Amino acid sequence: MSGLLIRPERPADNAAIRVLVAAAFESETEADLVEAIRTSEHYIAEMSLVAELEGELVGHVMISGATLRSRTEERPIVMLAPLAVAPAHQRAGVGSALVRVVTGLADERGEPLVVVEGGPAYYRRFGFEPAYEHGIEITVPDWAPREAGQVLRLSAYDASLTGSVVYPPTFDAFAE
Ligand SMILES: CC(C)(COP(=O)(O)OP(=O)(O)OC[C@H]1O[C@@H](n2cnc3c(N)ncnc32)[C@H](O)[C@@H]1OP(=O)(O)O)[C@@H](O)C(=O)NCCC(=O)NCCS
């Protein structure tokens, strides 16, 4: 999409991000989640991005920290959540651009994988696969298919990365 600028969020964007996330989800819950992540130790500033079109914020995405717990160890991993595009700008490639840039940054940082909970029909195109196929368990809400828990394997991935994804306490208040 021409003219689309993807850049890290800045404090001056916070109010506009709140409006756009609430509009995309038609709920304040995800806007609250964004703010809770931002003030938590799991926030990763360089992977919290906005999409700007002609000076207007039209999209937002966050990758932040989580834990992969196996029987023998806990390893820090990252997850993508939430992803939001302003209603008037949906289905124009903004979400795709945000996912591609933010997962590219995760790869450059040496992250082995990114997990997400979301529609497989959407995330498959970026290379996300059902997490259980790779020995990674993500507990999804009762109404969601098991395939909603997905993983994108990056350059530093190795098959020893198995276990259950544990979200930080920040997410507890938002669990469905
Ligand atoms: C889901 C969302 C982030 C997608 O962003 P977007 O900028 O509209 O998506 P894109 O334009 O990059 O979409 C590209 C493709 O995904 C498809 N798509 C968009 N939303 C989709 C959805 N919810 N499910 C499946 N496919 C979807 C589009 O049809 C398009 O497919 P095509 O290229 O084959 O026509 C955006 O619609 C949104 O903010 N929705 C409300 C919030 C939400 O549900 N967030 C996801 C949380 S996991």
mmCIF file of C-alpha atoms and ligand atoms in Angstrom:
data_model
loop_
_atom_site.group_PDB
_atom_site.id
_atom_site.type_symbol
_atom_site.label_atom_id
_atom_site.label_comp_id
_atom_site.label_asym_id
_atom_site.label_seq_id
_atom_site.Cartn_x
_atom_site.Cartn_y
_atom_site.Cartn_z
ATOM 1 C CA MET A 1 0.000 0.000 0.000
ATOM 2 C CA SER A 2 1.645 3.274 -1.067
ATOM 3 C CA GLY A 3 2.160 6.004 1.503
ATOM 4 C CA LEU A 4 1.861 3.641 4.440
ATOM 5 C CA LEU A 5 4.477 4.267 7.131
ATOM 6 C CA ILE A 6 5.112 1.574 9.748
ATOM 7 C CA ARG A 7 7.040 2.806 12.792
ATOM 8 C CA PRO A 8 7.358 2.184 16.531
ATOM 9 C CA GLU A 9 4.627 3.740 18.644
ATOM 10 C CA ARG A 10 5.451 6.875 20.641
ATOM 11 C CA PRO A 11 3.850 8.208 23.836
ATOM 12 C CA ALA A 12 2.140 10.949 21.801
ATOM 13 C CA ASP A 13 0.290 8.193 19.864
ATOM 14 C CA ASN A 14 -1.284 6.586 22.925
ATOM 15 C CA ALA A 15 -4.644 8.359 22.816
ATOM 16 C CA ALA A 16 -5.092 7.764 19.085
ATOM 17 C CA ILE A 17 -4.068 4.111 19.502
ATOM 18 C CA ARG A 18 -6.725 3.702 22.177
ATOM 19 C CA VAL A 19 -9.397 5.090 19.841
ATOM 20 C CA LEU A 20 -8.359 2.952 16.895
ATOM 21 C CA VAL A 21 -8.049 -0.301 18.859
ATOM 22 C CA ALA A 22 -11.457 0.219 20.497
ATOM 23 C CA ALA A 23 -13.019 1.021 17.114
ATOM 24 C CA ALA A 24 -11.481 -2.054 15.441
ATOM 25 C CA PHE A 25 -12.667 -4.452 18.159
ATOM 26 C CA GLU A 26 -15.863 -2.511 18.968
ATOM 27 C CA SER A 27 -14.843 -2.864 22.607
ATOM 28 C CA GLU A 28 -12.652 -1.128 25.158
ATOM 29 C CA THR A 29 -11.202 -4.452 26.317
ATOM 30 C CA GLU A 30 -8.378 -4.680 23.787
ATOM 31 C CA ALA A 31 -7.591 -0.981 24.248
ATOM 32 C CA ASP A 32 -7.210 -1.673 27.969
ATOM 33 C CA LEU A 33 -5.027 -4.674 27.131
ATOM 34 C CA VAL A 34 -2.714 -2.523 24.991
ATOM 35 C CA GLU A 35 -2.257 -0.119 27.900
ATOM 36 C CA ALA A 36 -1.733 -2.959 30.375
ATOM 37 C CA ILE A 37 0.968 -4.496 28.171
ATOM 38 C CA ARG A 38 2.602 -1.102 27.671
ATOM 39 C CA THR A 39 3.060 -0.606 31.398
ATOM 40 C CA SER A 40 4.191 -4.195 32.052
ATOM 41 C CA GLU A 41 7.681 -5.692 32.112
ATOM 42 C CA HIS A 42 6.729 -7.746 29.033
ATOM 43 C CA TYR A 43 6.400 -4.687 26.799
ATOM 44 C CA ILE A 44 8.862 -4.556 23.902
ATOM 45 C CA ALA A 45 8.939 -0.993 22.577
ATOM 46 C CA GLU A 46 10.587 -1.765 19.242
ATOM 47 C CA MET A 47 7.931 -4.365 18.413
ATOM 48 C CA SER A 48 4.960 -2.139 19.282
ATOM 49 C CA LEU A 49 4.161 -0.538 15.969
ATOM 50 C CA VAL A 50 1.716 1.822 14.347
ATOM 51 C CA ALA A 51 0.736 2.154 10.707
ATOM 52 C CA GLU A 52 0.409 5.772 9.621
ATOM 53 C CA LEU A 53 -1.300 6.940 6.441
ATOM 54 C CA GLU A 54 -1.054 10.612 5.545
ATOM 55 C CA GLY A 55 -0.471 11.504 9.187
ATOM 56 C CA GLU A 56 -3.394 9.415 10.496
ATOM 57 C CA LEU A 57 -2.897 6.310 12.630
ATOM 58 C CA VAL A 58 -4.738 3.488 10.853
ATOM 59 C CA GLY A 59 -3.252 0.370 12.452
ATOM 60 C CA HIS A 60 -1.466 -0.948 15.518
ATOM 61 C CA VAL A 61 0.233 -4.192 16.541
ATOM 62 C CA MET A 62 2.162 -5.425 19.563
ATOM 63 C CA ILE A 63 4.567 -8.278 20.068
ATOM 64 C CA SER A 64 5.328 -8.748 23.748
ATOM 65 C CA GLY A 65 6.823 -11.343 26.060
ATOM 66 C CA ALA A 66 5.340 -14.635 27.269
ATOM 67 C CA THR A 67 6.729 -17.933 28.558
ATOM 68 C CA LEU A 68 6.983 -21.398 27.057
ATOM 69 C CA ARG A 69 6.792 -23.920 29.909
ATOM 70 C CA SER A 70 7.893 -27.519 29.431
ATOM 71 C CA ARG A 71 8.275 -30.262 32.029
ATOM 72 C CA THR A 72 11.915 -29.312 32.518
ATOM 73 C CA GLU A 73 12.246 -25.605 31.872
ATOM 74 C CA GLU A 74 10.710 -22.228 31.140
ATOM 75 C CA ARG A 75 11.857 -20.222 28.150
ATOM 76 C CA PRO A 76 10.961 -16.645 27.257
ATOM 77 C CA ILE A 77 9.094 -16.349 23.951
ATOM 78 C CA VAL A 78 7.058 -13.638 22.252
ATOM 79 C CA MET A 79 3.453 -13.357 21.168
ATOM 80 C CA LEU A 80 1.575 -11.139 18.780
ATOM 81 C CA ALA A 81 -1.445 -9.415 20.347
ATOM 82 C CA PRO A 82 -3.447 -7.451 19.683
ATOM 83 C CA LEU A 83 -3.583 -6.466 15.994
ATOM 84 C CA ALA A 84 -6.026 -3.749 15.018
ATOM 85 C CA VAL A 85 -6.829 -1.786 11.868
ATOM 86 C CA ALA A 86 -9.200 1.203 11.849
ATOM 87 C CA PRO A 87 -12.557 0.091 10.390
ATOM 88 C CA ALA A 88 -12.395 2.545 7.483
ATOM 89 C CA HIS A 89 -9.013 1.129 6.451
ATOM 90 C CA GLN A 90 -9.599 -2.609 6.817
ATOM 91 C CA ARG A 91 -9.093 -5.010 3.911
ATOM 92 C CA ALA A 92 -6.575 -2.684 2.283
ATOM 93 C CA GLY A 93 -3.391 -4.460 3.347
ATOM 94 C CA VAL A 94 -2.628 -2.517 6.541
ATOM 95 C CA GLY A 95 -2.933 -5.544 8.835
ATOM 96 C CA SER A 96 -0.767 -7.626 6.514
ATOM 97 C CA ALA A 97 1.910 -4.926 6.408
ATOM 98 C CA LEU A 98 1.964 -4.695 10.211
ATOM 99 C CA VAL A 99 2.223 -8.476 10.662
ATOM 100 C CA ARG A 100 5.002 -8.784 8.078
ATOM 101 C CA VAL A 101 7.061 -5.938 9.553
ATOM 102 C CA VAL A 102 6.641 -6.925 13.203
ATOM 103 C CA THR A 103 7.418 -10.609 12.596
ATOM 104 C CA GLY A 104 10.435 -9.532 10.504
ATOM 105 C CA LEU A 105 11.668 -7.520 13.494
ATOM 106 C CA ALA A 106 11.178 -10.549 15.752
ATOM 107 C CA ASP A 107 13.282 -12.612 13.353
ATOM 108 C CA GLU A 108 16.024 -9.951 13.254
ATOM 109 C CA ARG A 109 16.081 -9.906 17.057
ATOM 110 C CA GLY A 110 16.772 -13.641 17.036
ATOM 111 C CA GLU A 111 13.407 -14.674 18.426
ATOM 112 C CA PRO A 112 12.847 -18.323 17.478
ATOM 113 C CA LEU A 113 9.086 -18.062 17.149
ATOM 114 C CA VAL A 114 6.005 -15.894 17.524
ATOM 115 C CA VAL A 115 2.725 -17.249 18.872
ATOM 116 C CA VAL A 116 -0.705 -15.819 18.159
ATOM 117 C CA GLU A 117 -4.331 -16.552 18.916
ATOM 118 C CA GLY A 118 -6.485 -15.693 15.941
ATOM 119 C CA GLY A 119 -8.240 -16.830 12.812
ATOM 120 C CA PRO A 120 -6.147 -19.404 10.937
ATOM 121 C CA ALA A 121 -7.633 -18.172 7.629
ATOM 122 C CA TYR A 122 -5.979 -14.825 8.248
ATOM 123 C CA TYR A 123 -2.660 -15.786 9.860
ATOM 124 C CA ARG A 124 -1.843 -18.770 7.617
ATOM 125 C CA ARG A 125 -0.805 -16.427 4.780
ATOM 126 C CA PHE A 126 2.087 -15.131 6.901
ATOM 127 C CA GLY A 127 3.356 -18.655 7.614
ATOM 128 C CA PHE A 128 1.639 -19.225 10.959
ATOM 129 C CA GLU A 129 0.791 -22.886 11.580
ATOM 130 C CA PRO A 130 -1.313 -24.643 14.219
ATOM 131 C CA ALA A 131 0.906 -24.599 17.299
ATOM 132 C CA TYR A 132 -0.022 -28.136 18.390
ATOM 133 C CA GLU A 133 1.584 -29.467 15.184
ATOM 134 C CA HIS A 134 4.909 -28.356 16.665
ATOM 135 C CA GLY A 135 4.377 -29.523 20.227
ATOM 136 C CA ILE A 136 3.277 -26.121 21.497
ATOM 137 C CA GLU A 137 0.019 -25.920 23.432
ATOM 138 C CA ILE A 138 -1.961 -22.695 23.524
ATOM 139 C CA THR A 139 -5.159 -22.709 25.555
ATOM 140 C CA VAL A 140 -7.813 -21.005 23.446
ATOM 141 C CA PRO A 141 -11.335 -20.016 24.548
ATOM 142 C CA ASP A 142 -13.989 -22.756 24.408
ATOM 143 C CA TRP A 143 -15.622 -21.187 21.352
ATOM 144 C CA ALA A 144 -12.414 -21.104 19.305
ATOM 145 C CA PRO A 145 -11.028 -24.011 17.253
ATOM 146 C CA ARG A 146 -7.804 -25.583 18.447
ATOM 147 C CA GLU A 147 -6.155 -24.266 15.262
ATOM 148 C CA ALA A 148 -6.622 -20.700 16.563
ATOM 149 C CA GLY A 149 -3.476 -21.213 18.643
ATOM 150 C CA GLN A 150 -0.723 -20.681 16.086
ATOM 151 C CA VAL A 151 3.035 -20.380 15.815
ATOM 152 C CA LEU A 152 5.314 -18.737 13.280
ATOM 153 C CA ARG A 153 8.676 -20.467 13.261
ATOM 154 C CA LEU A 154 11.557 -18.053 12.609
ATOM 155 C CA SER A 155 15.227 -18.495 11.607
ATOM 156 C CA ALA A 156 16.359 -19.267 15.165
ATOM 157 C CA TYR A 157 13.615 -21.880 15.730
ATOM 158 C CA ASP A 158 14.598 -25.329 16.889
ATOM 159 C CA ALA A 159 12.348 -28.303 17.519
ATOM 160 C CA SER A 160 13.215 -28.434 21.227
ATOM 161 C CA LEU A 161 10.888 -25.458 21.707
ATOM 162 C CA THR A 162 7.869 -27.338 22.983
ATOM 163 C CA GLY A 163 5.520 -26.925 25.928
ATOM 164 C CA SER A 164 2.619 -24.773 27.015
ATOM 165 C CA VAL A 165 2.392 -21.057 26.377
ATOM 166 C CA VAL A 166 1.892 -19.153 29.633
ATOM 167 C CA TYR A 167 0.664 -15.591 29.287
ATOM 168 C CA PRO A 168 1.948 -12.983 31.740
ATOM 169 C CA PRO A 169 -0.350 -12.018 34.647
ATOM 170 C CA THR A 170 -1.229 -8.849 32.691
ATOM 171 C CA PHE A 171 -3.423 -11.023 30.475
ATOM 172 C CA ASP A 172 -5.342 -12.703 33.311
ATOM 173 C CA ALA A 173 -7.841 -9.877 33.599
ATOM 174 C CA PHE A 174 -8.549 -10.166 29.878
ATOM 175 C CA ALA A 175 -8.958 -13.944 29.606
ATOM 176 C CA GLU A 176 -12.245 -14.929 28.009
HETATM 177 C C1 LIG B 1 -8.235 -8.613 11.268
HETATM 178 C C2 LIG B 1 -7.609 -7.295 10.851
HETATM 179 C C3 LIG B 1 -6.446 -6.941 11.755
HETATM 180 C C4 LIG B 1 -7.070 -7.492 9.428
HETATM 181 O O1 LIG B 1 -6.446 -6.302 8.999
HETATM 182 P P1 LIG B 1 -6.730 -5.739 7.537
HETATM 183 O O2 LIG B 1 -5.845 -4.599 7.303
HETATM 184 O O3 LIG B 1 -8.200 -5.529 7.413
HETATM 185 O O4 LIG B 1 -6.301 -6.990 6.709
HETATM 186 P P2 LIG B 1 -5.590 -7.051 5.300
HETATM 187 O O5 LIG B 1 -6.133 -6.003 4.384
HETATM 188 O O6 LIG B 1 -4.133 -7.109 5.478
HETATM 189 O O7 LIG B 1 -6.187 -8.452 4.900
HETATM 190 C C5 LIG B 1 -5.658 -9.195 3.912
HETATM 191 C C6 LIG B 1 -6.550 -10.360 3.732
HETATM 192 O O8 LIG B 1 -7.119 -10.856 4.930
HETATM 193 C C7 LIG B 1 -8.511 -11.028 4.764
HETATM 194 N N1 LIG B 1 -9.109 -10.776 6.056
HETATM 195 C C8 LIG B 1 -9.249 -9.605 6.668
HETATM 196 N N2 LIG B 1 -9.813 -9.805 7.881
HETATM 197 C C9 LIG B 1 -10.006 -11.135 7.993
HETATM 198 C C10 LIG B 1 -10.537 -11.960 8.995
HETATM 199 N N3 LIG B 1 -11.012 -11.450 10.142
HETATM 200 N N4 LIG B 1 -10.561 -13.299 8.785
HETATM 201 C C11 LIG B 1 -10.086 -13.818 7.636
HETATM 202 N N5 LIG B 1 -9.576 -13.095 6.655
HETATM 203 C C12 LIG B 1 -9.546 -11.763 6.839
HETATM 204 C C13 LIG B 1 -8.907 -10.071 3.720
HETATM 205 O O9 LIG B 1 -10.061 -10.514 3.049
HETATM 206 C C14 LIG B 1 -7.713 -10.120 2.808
HETATM 207 O O10 LIG B 1 -7.773 -11.264 2.027
HETATM 208 P P3 LIG B 1 -7.522 -11.234 0.488
HETATM 209 O O11 LIG B 1 -6.197 -10.543 0.312
HETATM 210 O O12 LIG B 1 -7.499 -12.668 0.121
HETATM 211 O O13 LIG B 1 -8.667 -10.444 -0.017
HETATM 212 C C15 LIG B 1 -8.618 -6.132 10.834
HETATM 213 O O14 LIG B 1 -9.679 -6.465 9.986
HETATM 214 C C16 LIG B 1 -9.144 -5.778 12.212
HETATM 215 O O15 LIG B 1 -8.605 -4.913 12.900
HETATM 216 N N6 LIG B 1 -10.224 -6.426 12.636
HETATM 217 C C17 LIG B 1 -10.827 -6.173 13.929
HETATM 218 C C18 LIG B 1 -9.916 -6.575 15.058
HETATM 219 C C19 LIG B 1 -9.467 -8.015 14.957
HETATM 220 O O16 LIG B 1 -10.259 -8.920 14.759
HETATM 221 N N7 LIG B 1 -8.132 -8.229 15.116
HETATM 222 C C20 LIG B 1 -7.517 -9.523 14.972
HETATM 223 C C21 LIG B 1 -7.120 -10.028 16.308
HETATM 224 S S1 LIG B 1 -6.231 -11.551 16.156
#
